[in-house]
């Protein structure tokens, strides 16, 4: 074991603060990574503040972070995929049993024994796993990804969660050229969804509560932008969508989006707000509509997404911050004031 600098939350109400954590020495299958950048996902905030207590209660201290890009510093003797000096990335998972039907299907995110990058039991050291708000991490090579060389590392980090979470459902539900696709919430996930749907050739409509994001939405690849608080603007799109991705982090009315679907259309929730929503039966039964959900994506699909982004030169639009500004960044995330992902420069942690 060795000590690594990190930032952690000590309770649901305490700000993140500097600390040291223990990491394991790499075993034969492990890759040790010096973390260069880690994106700030809204899930980090939900988890640090124990907002998902009914689903996955937070164990403190909590070190969030699952959008990791770094450089390999050491590999175990059985590691074949990476060598010291390579660029490498880690997303939301660091382990799974590898044997269940979900793992066999390449859907490790649904494995009953999946280990998320933070806040799930650590099979090696006991306690829970600690995420990417840290100077280094040690991960089994099966869960380490390659980042195409043409992608800027600070902007590539958010692909590891925001990228795959939006790519996977579009892939699964067949978003292609000529499909009319809605994206609700122009945050970290939403802006990646716009870029990816546009690259897939879809007709993309952004729904936002922030009128000041309208120009950005067009620049990111939207064909139309709707201010969702304006009922007349919403009504113009009634019954017209094949697919709507809902990436909102807070309480809002889902029925308003179900009503915009055409026959057999689908609203896919990727946002994970704290409170449950009421759903009107009529929003679903009229038009044989579906409401679905999706969580991140499998490891092979994550690599496929990274390669797709490499080919299309897609990265997140990031505001790079030092880790000392992480609490301020959380407050801004709550005000939808980020364009469009914070990416922590981990040199700031090494320098302190
Ligand atoms: N399913 C998964 O695998 C997965 C993976 C990662 C994250 N998530 C979840 O997805 C959600 C979004 O994450 P993120 O990192 O993209 O968050 P984010 O950057 O904070 O973006 C959320 C966006 O939602 C909109 N919004 C916020 N409050 C709203 C309200 N009260 N009513 C309507 N719209 C509102 C805002 O967009 P506008 O300003 O455009 O309105 C905001 O930018 C979070 O709940 C997160 O935990 C799920
Ligand atoms: Zn995330
Ligand atoms: Zn499994």
mmCIF file of C-alpha atoms and ligand atoms in Angstrom:
data_model
loop_
_atom_site.group_PDB
_atom_site.id
_atom_site.type_symbol
_atom_site.label_atom_id
_atom_site.label_comp_id
_atom_site.label_asym_id
_atom_site.label_seq_id
_atom_site.Cartn_x
_atom_site.Cartn_y
_atom_site.Cartn_z
ATOM 1 C CA UNK A 1 0.000 0.000 0.000
ATOM 2 C CA UNK A 2 1.022 3.573 -0.510
ATOM 3 C CA UNK A 3 -0.338 6.992 0.393
ATOM 4 C CA UNK A 4 -1.967 9.249 -2.203
ATOM 5 C CA UNK A 5 -3.206 12.807 -1.879
ATOM 6 C CA UNK A 6 -6.946 13.241 -2.489
ATOM 7 C CA UNK A 7 -10.006 15.390 -1.762
ATOM 8 C CA UNK A 8 -12.830 13.895 0.273
ATOM 9 C CA UNK A 9 -16.146 14.768 1.896
ATOM 10 C CA UNK A 10 -16.328 13.827 5.580
ATOM 11 C CA UNK A 11 -20.142 14.037 5.767
ATOM 12 C CA UNK A 12 -23.181 14.996 3.669
ATOM 13 C CA UNK A 13 -22.888 18.586 4.820
ATOM 14 C CA UNK A 14 -19.131 19.114 4.887
ATOM 15 C CA UNK A 15 -17.229 20.659 1.979
ATOM 16 C CA UNK A 16 -14.616 18.550 0.223
ATOM 17 C CA UNK A 17 -11.190 18.910 1.823
ATOM 18 C CA UNK A 18 -7.629 17.787 1.294
ATOM 19 C CA UNK A 19 -6.728 14.373 2.743
ATOM 20 C CA UNK A 20 -4.558 11.313 2.131
ATOM 21 C CA UNK A 21 -5.894 7.880 1.205
ATOM 22 C CA UNK A 22 -4.311 4.455 0.811
ATOM 23 C CA UNK A 23 -3.986 2.829 -2.618
ATOM 24 C CA UNK A 24 -2.924 -0.773 -3.187
ATOM 25 C CA UNK A 25 0.393 -1.661 -4.757
ATOM 26 C CA UNK A 26 -0.398 -2.917 -8.252
ATOM 27 C CA UNK A 27 -1.099 -6.683 -8.349
ATOM 28 C CA UNK A 28 -0.177 -8.687 -11.457
ATOM 29 C CA UNK A 29 -3.336 -7.583 -13.363
ATOM 30 C CA UNK A 30 -3.275 -3.953 -12.233
ATOM 31 C CA UNK A 31 -2.411 -0.686 -13.896
ATOM 32 C CA UNK A 32 -1.254 2.218 -11.740
ATOM 33 C CA UNK A 33 -2.234 5.577 -13.190
ATOM 34 C CA UNK A 34 -1.036 9.076 -12.365
ATOM 35 C CA UNK A 35 -4.247 11.108 -12.728
ATOM 36 C CA UNK A 36 -3.890 14.187 -14.940
ATOM 37 C CA UNK A 37 -7.520 15.324 -15.185
ATOM 38 C CA UNK A 38 -10.787 14.310 -13.546
ATOM 39 C CA UNK A 39 -14.168 15.664 -14.665
ATOM 40 C CA UNK A 40 -16.807 16.758 -12.154
ATOM 41 C CA UNK A 41 -20.045 14.849 -12.759
ATOM 42 C CA UNK A 42 -23.278 15.895 -11.061
ATOM 43 C CA UNK A 43 -23.340 12.328 -9.671
ATOM 44 C CA UNK A 44 -20.231 13.243 -7.637
ATOM 45 C CA UNK A 45 -22.272 15.970 -5.952
ATOM 46 C CA UNK A 46 -25.361 13.749 -5.427
ATOM 47 C CA UNK A 47 -23.120 11.082 -3.854
ATOM 48 C CA UNK A 48 -20.956 13.415 -1.750
ATOM 49 C CA UNK A 49 -24.132 14.912 -0.270
ATOM 50 C CA UNK A 50 -25.851 11.530 0.177
ATOM 51 C CA UNK A 51 -28.765 12.545 -2.056
ATOM 52 C CA UNK A 52 -29.198 8.937 -3.220
ATOM 53 C CA UNK A 53 -29.515 7.562 0.316
ATOM 54 C CA UNK A 54 -32.429 5.274 -0.696
ATOM 55 C CA UNK A 55 -30.441 3.634 -3.504
ATOM 56 C CA UNK A 56 -26.759 3.835 -2.602
ATOM 57 C CA UNK A 57 -26.066 5.454 0.773
ATOM 58 C CA UNK A 58 -22.749 7.283 0.955
ATOM 59 C CA UNK A 59 -19.961 5.872 3.094
ATOM 60 C CA UNK A 60 -17.708 8.610 4.490
ATOM 61 C CA UNK A 61 -15.085 9.756 3.891
ATOM 62 C CA UNK A 62 -16.123 9.868 0.222
ATOM 63 C CA UNK A 63 -13.629 10.579 -2.584
ATOM 64 C CA UNK A 64 -15.718 11.189 -5.736
ATOM 65 C CA UNK A 65 -14.554 11.272 -9.354
ATOM 66 C CA UNK A 66 -15.151 8.857 -12.237
ATOM 67 C CA UNK A 67 -14.033 10.764 -15.321
ATOM 68 C CA UNK A 68 -10.331 10.008 -15.153
ATOM 69 C CA UNK A 69 -7.566 10.509 -17.693
ATOM 70 C CA UNK A 70 -3.941 9.966 -16.782
ATOM 71 C CA UNK A 71 -0.614 8.374 -17.527
ATOM 72 C CA UNK A 72 0.413 4.812 -16.659
ATOM 73 C CA UNK A 73 3.202 4.752 -14.080
ATOM 74 C CA UNK A 74 3.455 1.017 -13.375
ATOM 75 C CA UNK A 75 1.872 -2.241 -14.568
ATOM 76 C CA UNK A 76 1.626 -5.732 -13.039
ATOM 77 C CA UNK A 77 3.450 -8.699 -14.579
ATOM 78 C CA UNK A 78 0.323 -10.065 -16.316
ATOM 79 C CA UNK A 79 -0.709 -6.750 -17.856
ATOM 80 C CA UNK A 80 -0.611 -6.873 -21.648
ATOM 81 C CA UNK A 81 -2.772 -3.919 -22.679
ATOM 82 C CA UNK A 82 -0.699 -1.089 -21.148
ATOM 83 C CA UNK A 83 2.865 -0.128 -20.337
ATOM 84 C CA UNK A 84 4.401 2.677 -18.302
ATOM 85 C CA UNK A 85 4.077 6.017 -20.066
ATOM 86 C CA UNK A 86 0.835 5.156 -21.947
ATOM 87 C CA UNK A 87 -2.156 7.430 -21.747
ATOM 88 C CA UNK A 88 -5.027 5.677 -19.979
ATOM 89 C CA UNK A 89 -8.525 6.370 -18.688
ATOM 90 C CA UNK A 90 -10.927 5.053 -16.061
ATOM 91 C CA UNK A 91 -14.668 5.617 -15.912
ATOM 92 C CA UNK A 92 -17.409 4.688 -13.458
ATOM 93 C CA UNK A 93 -16.443 1.049 -12.832
ATOM 94 C CA UNK A 94 -13.244 -0.593 -11.605
ATOM 95 C CA UNK A 95 -14.321 -4.233 -11.242
ATOM 96 C CA UNK A 96 -17.080 -6.813 -11.841
ATOM 97 C CA UNK A 97 -17.293 -10.609 -11.455
ATOM 98 C CA UNK A 98 -16.667 -11.214 -15.175
ATOM 99 C CA UNK A 99 -18.768 -14.396 -15.125
ATOM 100 C CA UNK A 100 -22.454 -13.456 -14.840
ATOM 101 C CA UNK A 101 -24.693 -13.143 -17.934
ATOM 102 C CA UNK A 102 -24.432 -9.331 -17.845
ATOM 103 C CA UNK A 103 -20.634 -9.426 -17.848
ATOM 104 C CA UNK A 104 -20.649 -12.091 -20.552
ATOM 105 C CA UNK A 105 -22.810 -9.762 -22.644
ATOM 106 C CA UNK A 106 -20.342 -6.894 -22.127
ATOM 107 C CA UNK A 107 -22.809 -5.071 -19.870
ATOM 108 C CA UNK A 108 -20.672 -4.860 -16.728
ATOM 109 C CA UNK A 109 -22.722 -1.877 -15.532
ATOM 110 C CA UNK A 110 -25.567 -4.303 -14.724
ATOM 111 C CA UNK A 111 -23.400 -6.933 -13.006
ATOM 112 C CA UNK A 112 -24.762 -7.722 -9.516
ATOM 113 C CA UNK A 113 -21.154 -7.628 -8.315
ATOM 114 C CA UNK A 114 -20.021 -4.479 -10.094
ATOM 115 C CA UNK A 115 -17.625 -2.200 -8.215
ATOM 116 C CA UNK A 116 -18.134 1.467 -8.990
ATOM 117 C CA UNK A 117 -15.068 3.688 -8.960
ATOM 118 C CA UNK A 118 -16.139 5.201 -5.635
ATOM 119 C CA UNK A 119 -18.419 4.322 -2.732
ATOM 120 C CA UNK A 120 -18.661 0.541 -3.255
ATOM 121 C CA UNK A 121 -16.817 -2.140 -1.241
ATOM 122 C CA UNK A 122 -13.129 -2.297 -2.151
ATOM 123 C CA UNK A 123 -12.280 -6.000 -2.650
ATOM 124 C CA UNK A 124 -8.562 -5.413 -2.153
ATOM 125 C CA UNK A 125 -8.264 -3.030 0.786
ATOM 126 C CA UNK A 126 -11.644 -3.290 2.538
ATOM 127 C CA UNK A 127 -13.685 -0.149 3.151
ATOM 128 C CA UNK A 128 -15.021 1.507 0.002
ATOM 129 C CA UNK A 129 -13.427 2.479 -3.278
ATOM 130 C CA UNK A 130 -12.032 5.986 -3.693
ATOM 131 C CA UNK A 131 -12.444 7.880 -6.958
ATOM 132 C CA UNK A 132 -10.532 10.239 -9.162
ATOM 133 C CA UNK A 133 -10.222 13.381 -7.028
ATOM 134 C CA UNK A 134 -6.808 11.985 -6.248
ATOM 135 C CA UNK A 135 -3.268 12.009 -7.605
ATOM 136 C CA UNK A 136 -3.296 8.342 -8.595
ATOM 137 C CA UNK A 137 -5.450 5.214 -8.873
ATOM 138 C CA UNK A 138 -4.803 1.470 -9.286
ATOM 139 C CA UNK A 139 -7.237 -0.450 -11.503
ATOM 140 C CA UNK A 140 -7.492 -3.927 -13.047
ATOM 141 C CA UNK A 141 -6.488 -3.676 -16.729
ATOM 142 C CA UNK A 142 -9.932 -4.957 -17.807
ATOM 143 C CA UNK A 143 -11.387 -1.625 -16.625
ATOM 144 C CA UNK A 144 -8.735 0.654 -18.087
ATOM 145 C CA UNK A 145 -9.529 2.399 -21.384
ATOM 146 C CA UNK A 146 -7.470 3.894 -24.202
ATOM 147 C CA UNK A 147 -7.915 7.531 -25.182
ATOM 148 C CA UNK A 148 -7.308 8.403 -28.853
ATOM 149 C CA UNK A 149 -4.131 10.479 -29.169
ATOM 150 C CA UNK A 150 -5.832 13.346 -31.016
ATOM 151 C CA UNK A 151 -8.132 14.153 -28.063
ATOM 152 C CA UNK A 152 -7.096 16.777 -25.532
ATOM 153 C CA UNK A 153 -6.875 15.029 -22.123
ATOM 154 C CA UNK A 154 -8.779 17.668 -20.082
ATOM 155 C CA UNK A 155 -11.680 17.554 -22.538
ATOM 156 C CA UNK A 156 -11.510 13.773 -22.971
ATOM 157 C CA UNK A 157 -11.928 13.047 -19.236
ATOM 158 C CA UNK A 158 -15.708 13.764 -19.243
ATOM 159 C CA UNK A 159 -16.205 11.223 -22.027
ATOM 160 C CA UNK A 160 -15.647 8.517 -19.394
ATOM 161 C CA UNK A 161 -19.037 9.225 -17.827
ATOM 162 C CA UNK A 162 -20.935 11.978 -19.682
ATOM 163 C CA UNK A 163 -19.814 10.588 -23.050
ATOM 164 C CA UNK A 164 -20.687 6.937 -22.518
ATOM 165 C CA UNK A 165 -23.915 7.701 -20.609
ATOM 166 C CA UNK A 166 -25.290 9.552 -23.610
ATOM 167 C CA UNK A 167 -23.717 7.402 -26.340
ATOM 168 C CA UNK A 168 -24.961 4.079 -24.948
ATOM 169 C CA UNK A 169 -28.736 4.735 -24.999
ATOM 170 C CA UNK A 170 -28.518 6.386 -28.421
ATOM 171 C CA UNK A 171 -26.754 3.322 -29.682
ATOM 172 C CA UNK A 172 -29.131 0.913 -27.949
ATOM 173 C CA UNK A 173 -32.316 2.626 -29.190
ATOM 174 C CA UNK A 174 -31.017 3.193 -32.702
ATOM 175 C CA UNK A 175 -30.465 6.940 -32.980
ATOM 176 C CA UNK A 176 -29.358 7.400 -36.564
ATOM 177 C CA UNK A 177 -29.620 9.824 -39.418
ATOM 178 C CA UNK A 178 -33.076 11.371 -39.853
ATOM 179 C CA UNK A 179 -34.318 10.503 -36.334
ATOM 180 C CA UNK A 180 -35.715 13.470 -34.393
ATOM 181 C CA UNK A 181 -33.888 13.525 -31.082
ATOM 182 C CA UNK A 182 -34.555 15.737 -28.051
ATOM 183 C CA UNK A 183 -31.974 16.502 -25.369
ATOM 184 C CA UNK A 184 -33.331 17.865 -22.085
ATOM 185 C CA UNK A 185 -30.915 19.871 -19.921
ATOM 186 C CA UNK A 186 -27.787 21.399 -21.441
ATOM 187 C CA UNK A 187 -25.317 20.419 -18.737
ATOM 188 C CA UNK A 188 -22.366 18.027 -18.781
ATOM 189 C CA UNK A 189 -24.371 15.061 -20.083
ATOM 190 C CA UNK A 190 -26.675 17.152 -22.255
ATOM 191 C CA UNK A 191 -23.928 18.903 -24.184
ATOM 192 C CA UNK A 192 -22.232 15.562 -24.899
ATOM 193 C CA UNK A 193 -25.588 14.158 -26.075
ATOM 194 C CA UNK A 194 -25.936 17.053 -28.536
ATOM 195 C CA UNK A 195 -22.448 16.517 -29.957
ATOM 196 C CA UNK A 196 -22.898 12.751 -30.283
ATOM 197 C CA UNK A 197 -26.445 12.868 -31.728
ATOM 198 C CA UNK A 198 -25.301 15.473 -34.239
ATOM 199 C CA UNK A 199 -22.329 13.300 -35.234
ATOM 200 C CA UNK A 200 -24.766 10.384 -35.723
ATOM 201 C CA UNK A 201 -26.670 12.555 -38.203
ATOM 202 C CA UNK A 202 -29.845 12.994 -36.126
ATOM 203 C CA UNK A 203 -32.026 16.102 -36.101
ATOM 204 C CA UNK A 204 -31.332 17.497 -32.623
ATOM 205 C CA UNK A 205 -33.597 19.715 -30.514
ATOM 206 C CA UNK A 206 -32.298 21.044 -27.184
ATOM 207 C CA UNK A 207 -34.653 21.786 -24.283
ATOM 208 C CA UNK A 208 -33.175 24.186 -21.795
ATOM 209 C CA UNK A 209 -34.323 26.299 -18.865
ATOM 210 C CA UNK A 210 -31.385 28.680 -19.491
ATOM 211 C CA UNK A 211 -32.071 31.151 -22.338
ATOM 212 C CA UNK A 212 -28.409 32.230 -22.227
ATOM 213 C CA UNK A 213 -27.354 28.755 -23.493
ATOM 214 C CA UNK A 214 -29.280 29.083 -26.760
ATOM 215 C CA UNK A 215 -26.364 30.181 -28.951
ATOM 216 C CA UNK A 216 -24.092 27.547 -27.464
ATOM 217 C CA UNK A 217 -26.667 24.853 -28.208
ATOM 218 C CA UNK A 218 -26.558 25.737 -31.918
ATOM 219 C CA UNK A 219 -22.762 25.835 -31.864
ATOM 220 C CA UNK A 220 -22.676 22.384 -30.222
ATOM 221 C CA UNK A 221 -24.790 20.933 -33.035
ATOM 222 C CA UNK A 222 -28.476 21.549 -32.258
ATOM 223 C CA UNK A 223 -30.885 22.161 -35.137
ATOM 224 C CA UNK A 224 -33.432 23.862 -32.863
ATOM 225 C CA UNK A 225 -33.573 25.107 -29.267
ATOM 226 C CA UNK A 226 -36.665 25.283 -27.052
ATOM 227 C CA UNK A 227 -36.874 27.247 -23.822
ATOM 228 C CA UNK A 228 -38.715 24.590 -21.858
ATOM 229 C CA UNK A 229 -40.504 27.014 -19.536
ATOM 230 C CA UNK A 230 -42.336 28.423 -22.585
ATOM 231 C CA UNK A 231 -45.471 26.289 -23.134
ATOM 232 C CA UNK A 232 -46.111 27.642 -26.652
ATOM 233 C CA UNK A 233 -42.616 26.756 -27.802
ATOM 234 C CA UNK A 234 -43.035 23.256 -26.311
ATOM 235 C CA UNK A 235 -46.431 22.775 -27.993
ATOM 236 C CA UNK A 236 -44.924 23.354 -31.447
ATOM 237 C CA UNK A 237 -43.073 20.022 -31.102
ATOM 238 C CA UNK A 238 -45.997 17.955 -29.746
ATOM 239 C CA UNK A 239 -46.109 14.363 -31.001
ATOM 240 C CA UNK A 240 -42.965 14.651 -33.130
ATOM 241 C CA UNK A 241 -39.973 12.967 -31.439
ATOM 242 C CA UNK A 242 -38.614 9.436 -31.872
ATOM 243 C CA UNK A 243 -36.294 9.703 -28.894
ATOM 244 C CA UNK A 244 -35.735 12.159 -26.052
ATOM 245 C CA UNK A 245 -32.808 11.907 -23.656
ATOM 246 C CA UNK A 246 -33.580 13.482 -20.277
ATOM 247 C CA UNK A 247 -30.351 14.545 -18.547
ATOM 248 C CA UNK A 248 -31.795 16.815 -15.857
ATOM 249 C CA UNK A 249 -30.367 16.591 -12.337
ATOM 250 C CA UNK A 250 -33.332 18.118 -10.434
ATOM 251 C CA UNK A 251 -37.097 17.893 -10.042
ATOM 252 C CA UNK A 252 -39.015 18.622 -13.305
ATOM 253 C CA UNK A 253 -42.124 17.534 -15.230
ATOM 254 C CA UNK A 254 -41.431 14.420 -17.328
ATOM 255 C CA UNK A 255 -44.995 14.327 -18.712
ATOM 256 C CA UNK A 256 -44.230 17.477 -20.696
ATOM 257 C CA UNK A 257 -41.595 15.466 -22.617
ATOM 258 C CA UNK A 258 -43.611 12.238 -22.949
ATOM 259 C CA UNK A 259 -46.251 14.353 -24.720
ATOM 260 C CA UNK A 260 -43.705 15.423 -27.320
ATOM 261 C CA UNK A 261 -43.122 11.816 -28.456
ATOM 262 C CA UNK A 262 -44.647 10.441 -31.624
ATOM 263 C CA UNK A 263 -46.139 6.928 -31.759
ATOM 264 C CA UNK A 264 -43.755 4.367 -30.216
ATOM 265 C CA UNK A 265 -41.362 7.097 -29.170
ATOM 266 C CA UNK A 266 -39.202 6.800 -26.102
ATOM 267 C CA UNK A 267 -38.062 9.128 -23.326
ATOM 268 C CA UNK A 268 -34.855 7.784 -21.784
ATOM 269 C CA UNK A 269 -33.920 9.008 -18.356
ATOM 270 C CA UNK A 270 -30.263 9.298 -17.630
ATOM 271 C CA UNK A 271 -30.630 12.097 -15.084
ATOM 272 C CA UNK A 272 -30.958 10.809 -11.525
ATOM 273 C CA UNK A 273 -32.749 13.443 -9.404
ATOM 274 C CA UNK A 274 -33.162 12.826 -5.716
ATOM 275 C CA UNK A 275 -37.008 12.739 -5.699
ATOM 276 C CA UNK A 276 -39.435 10.377 -7.562
ATOM 277 C CA UNK A 277 -41.708 11.824 -10.298
ATOM 278 C CA UNK A 278 -45.458 11.540 -10.922
ATOM 279 C CA UNK A 279 -46.255 10.092 -14.388
ATOM 280 C CA UNK A 280 -49.638 10.558 -16.076
ATOM 281 C CA UNK A 281 -50.938 7.269 -17.538
ATOM 282 C CA UNK A 282 -52.263 9.188 -20.554
ATOM 283 C CA UNK A 283 -48.807 10.493 -21.413
ATOM 284 C CA UNK A 284 -47.820 6.866 -22.017
ATOM 285 C CA UNK A 285 -50.928 5.019 -23.256
ATOM 286 C CA UNK A 286 -51.781 7.567 -25.937
ATOM 287 C CA UNK A 287 -49.246 6.744 -28.624
ATOM 288 C CA UNK A 288 -47.855 3.525 -27.075
ATOM 289 C CA UNK A 289 -45.011 5.589 -25.695
ATOM 290 C CA UNK A 290 -42.177 4.353 -23.480
ATOM 291 C CA UNK A 291 -40.289 5.779 -20.561
ATOM 292 C CA UNK A 292 -36.927 4.046 -20.095
ATOM 293 C CA UNK A 293 -33.695 4.461 -18.225
ATOM 294 C CA UNK A 294 -30.043 3.844 -18.877
ATOM 295 C CA UNK A 295 -26.887 3.855 -16.795
ATOM 296 C CA UNK A 296 -23.387 4.481 -18.201
ATOM 297 C CA UNK A 297 -22.342 1.672 -20.623
ATOM 298 C CA UNK A 298 -20.193 -1.479 -20.745
ATOM 299 C CA UNK A 299 -16.419 -1.436 -21.041
ATOM 300 C CA UNK A 300 -16.259 -2.520 -24.702
ATOM 301 C CA UNK A 301 -18.908 0.064 -25.558
ATOM 302 C CA UNK A 302 -16.966 2.732 -23.640
ATOM 303 C CA UNK A 303 -13.912 1.984 -25.791
ATOM 304 C CA UNK A 304 -16.121 2.110 -28.896
ATOM 305 C CA UNK A 305 -17.437 5.534 -27.771
ATOM 306 C CA UNK A 306 -13.885 6.829 -27.178
ATOM 307 C CA UNK A 307 -12.859 5.660 -30.643
ATOM 308 C CA UNK A 308 -15.990 7.258 -32.142
ATOM 309 C CA UNK A 309 -15.110 10.532 -30.399
ATOM 310 C CA UNK A 310 -11.529 10.234 -31.657
ATOM 311 C CA UNK A 311 -12.788 9.774 -35.215
ATOM 312 C CA UNK A 312 -15.186 12.736 -34.991
ATOM 313 C CA UNK A 313 -12.828 14.855 -32.858
ATOM 314 C CA UNK A 314 -15.359 15.137 -30.047
ATOM 315 C CA UNK A 315 -14.397 16.191 -26.517
ATOM 316 C CA UNK A 316 -16.316 17.966 -23.770
ATOM 317 C CA UNK A 317 -16.268 21.768 -23.565
ATOM 318 C CA UNK A 318 -14.427 22.133 -20.274
ATOM 319 C CA UNK A 319 -13.593 24.791 -17.739
ATOM 320 C CA UNK A 320 -10.322 23.560 -16.231
ATOM 321 C CA UNK A 321 -10.058 24.278 -12.496
ATOM 322 C CA UNK A 322 -7.573 23.586 -9.706
ATOM 323 C CA UNK A 323 -8.873 21.094 -7.131
ATOM 324 C CA UNK A 324 -8.896 23.841 -4.502
ATOM 325 C CA UNK A 325 -11.950 25.279 -6.344
ATOM 326 C CA UNK A 326 -13.994 22.072 -6.199
ATOM 327 C CA UNK A 327 -16.503 23.334 -3.613
ATOM 328 C CA UNK A 328 -17.109 26.504 -5.599
ATOM 329 C CA UNK A 329 -17.583 24.331 -8.699
ATOM 330 C CA UNK A 330 -20.257 22.275 -6.887
ATOM 331 C CA UNK A 331 -22.193 25.443 -6.027
ATOM 332 C CA UNK A 332 -22.005 26.574 -9.652
ATOM 333 C CA UNK A 333 -23.162 23.127 -10.842
ATOM 334 C CA UNK A 334 -26.295 23.565 -8.726
ATOM 335 C CA UNK A 335 -26.978 26.872 -10.486
ATOM 336 C CA UNK A 336 -26.513 25.288 -13.971
ATOM 337 C CA UNK A 337 -23.548 27.645 -14.299
ATOM 338 C CA UNK A 338 -20.947 25.542 -16.098
ATOM 339 C CA UNK A 339 -20.032 25.506 -19.771
ATOM 340 C CA UNK A 340 -20.210 22.600 -19.885
ATOM 341 C CA UNK A 341 -18.059 20.436 -17.632
ATOM 342 C CA UNK A 342 -15.514 21.226 -14.936
ATOM 343 C CA UNK A 343 -12.286 19.282 -15.414
ATOM 344 C CA UNK A 344 -9.899 19.265 -12.460
ATOM 345 C CA UNK A 345 -6.229 19.735 -13.311
ATOM 346 C CA UNK A 346 -4.614 17.318 -10.869
ATOM 347 C CA UNK A 347 -1.279 19.142 -11.057
ATOM 348 C CA UNK A 348 -2.950 21.491 -8.531
ATOM 349 C CA UNK A 349 -3.164 18.631 -6.030
ATOM 350 C CA UNK A 350 0.446 17.569 -6.554
ATOM 351 C CA UNK A 351 1.605 21.171 -6.100
ATOM 352 C CA UNK A 352 -0.051 21.754 -2.730
HETATM 353 N N1 LIG B 1 -27.570 7.423 -15.846
HETATM 354 C C1 LIG B 1 -26.266 7.570 -15.695
HETATM 355 O O1 LIG B 1 -25.484 6.669 -15.955
HETATM 356 C C2 LIG B 1 -25.733 8.876 -15.240
HETATM 357 C C3 LIG B 1 -24.400 9.200 -15.461
HETATM 358 C C4 LIG B 1 -23.949 10.467 -15.105
HETATM 359 C C5 LIG B 1 -24.801 11.376 -14.533
HETATM 360 N N2 LIG B 1 -26.090 11.016 -14.288
HETATM 361 C C6 LIG B 1 -27.045 11.969 -13.721
HETATM 362 O O2 LIG B 1 -27.485 12.824 -14.771
HETATM 363 C C7 LIG B 1 -27.856 14.095 -14.227
HETATM 364 C C8 LIG B 1 -27.143 15.188 -14.991
HETATM 365 O O3 LIG B 1 -25.754 15.132 -14.747
HETATM 366 P P1 LIG B 1 -24.776 16.264 -15.295
HETATM 367 O O4 LIG B 1 -23.449 15.955 -14.744
HETATM 368 O O5 LIG B 1 -24.971 16.461 -16.736
HETATM 369 O O6 LIG B 1 -25.371 17.545 -14.508
HETATM 370 P P2 LIG B 1 -25.274 19.090 -14.853
HETATM 371 O O7 LIG B 1 -24.055 19.391 -15.633
HETATM 372 O O8 LIG B 1 -25.523 19.790 -13.567
HETATM 373 O O9 LIG B 1 -26.515 19.346 -15.848
HETATM 374 C C9 LIG B 1 -27.842 19.236 -15.444
HETATM 375 C C10 LIG B 1 -28.682 20.191 -16.302
HETATM 376 O O10 LIG B 1 -30.053 20.001 -15.942
HETATM 377 C C11 LIG B 1 -30.769 21.216 -16.131
HETATM 378 N N3 LIG B 1 -31.465 21.525 -14.881
HETATM 379 C C12 LIG B 1 -30.932 21.704 -13.650
HETATM 380 N N4 LIG B 1 -31.886 21.969 -12.746
HETATM 381 C C13 LIG B 1 -33.066 21.938 -13.425
HETATM 382 C C14 LIG B 1 -34.437 22.103 -13.038
HETATM 383 N N5 LIG B 1 -34.771 22.367 -11.776
HETATM 384 N N6 LIG B 1 -35.384 21.977 -14.008
HETATM 385 C C15 LIG B 1 -35.060 21.717 -15.278
HETATM 386 N N7 LIG B 1 -33.778 21.553 -15.706
HETATM 387 C C16 LIG B 1 -32.804 21.671 -14.784
HETATM 388 C C17 LIG B 1 -29.747 22.300 -16.463
HETATM 389 O O11 LIG B 1 -29.757 22.469 -17.889
HETATM 390 P P3 LIG B 1 -30.390 23.783 -18.541
HETATM 391 O O12 LIG B 1 -29.625 24.938 -17.956
HETATM 392 O O13 LIG B 1 -30.139 23.569 -19.990
HETATM 393 O O14 LIG B 1 -31.845 23.784 -18.222
HETATM 394 C C18 LIG B 1 -28.423 21.652 -16.036
HETATM 395 O O15 LIG B 1 -27.354 22.194 -16.760
HETATM 396 C C19 LIG B 1 -27.479 14.033 -12.749
HETATM 397 O O16 LIG B 1 -28.649 13.706 -12.001
HETATM 398 C C20 LIG B 1 -26.477 12.900 -12.693
HETATM 399 O O17 LIG B 1 -26.398 12.277 -11.441
HETATM 400 C C21 LIG B 1 -26.557 9.795 -14.630
HETATM 401 ZN ZN1 LIG B 2 -20.893 10.539 -13.785
HETATM 402 ZN ZN1 LIG B 3 -20.966 -9.863 -13.711
#
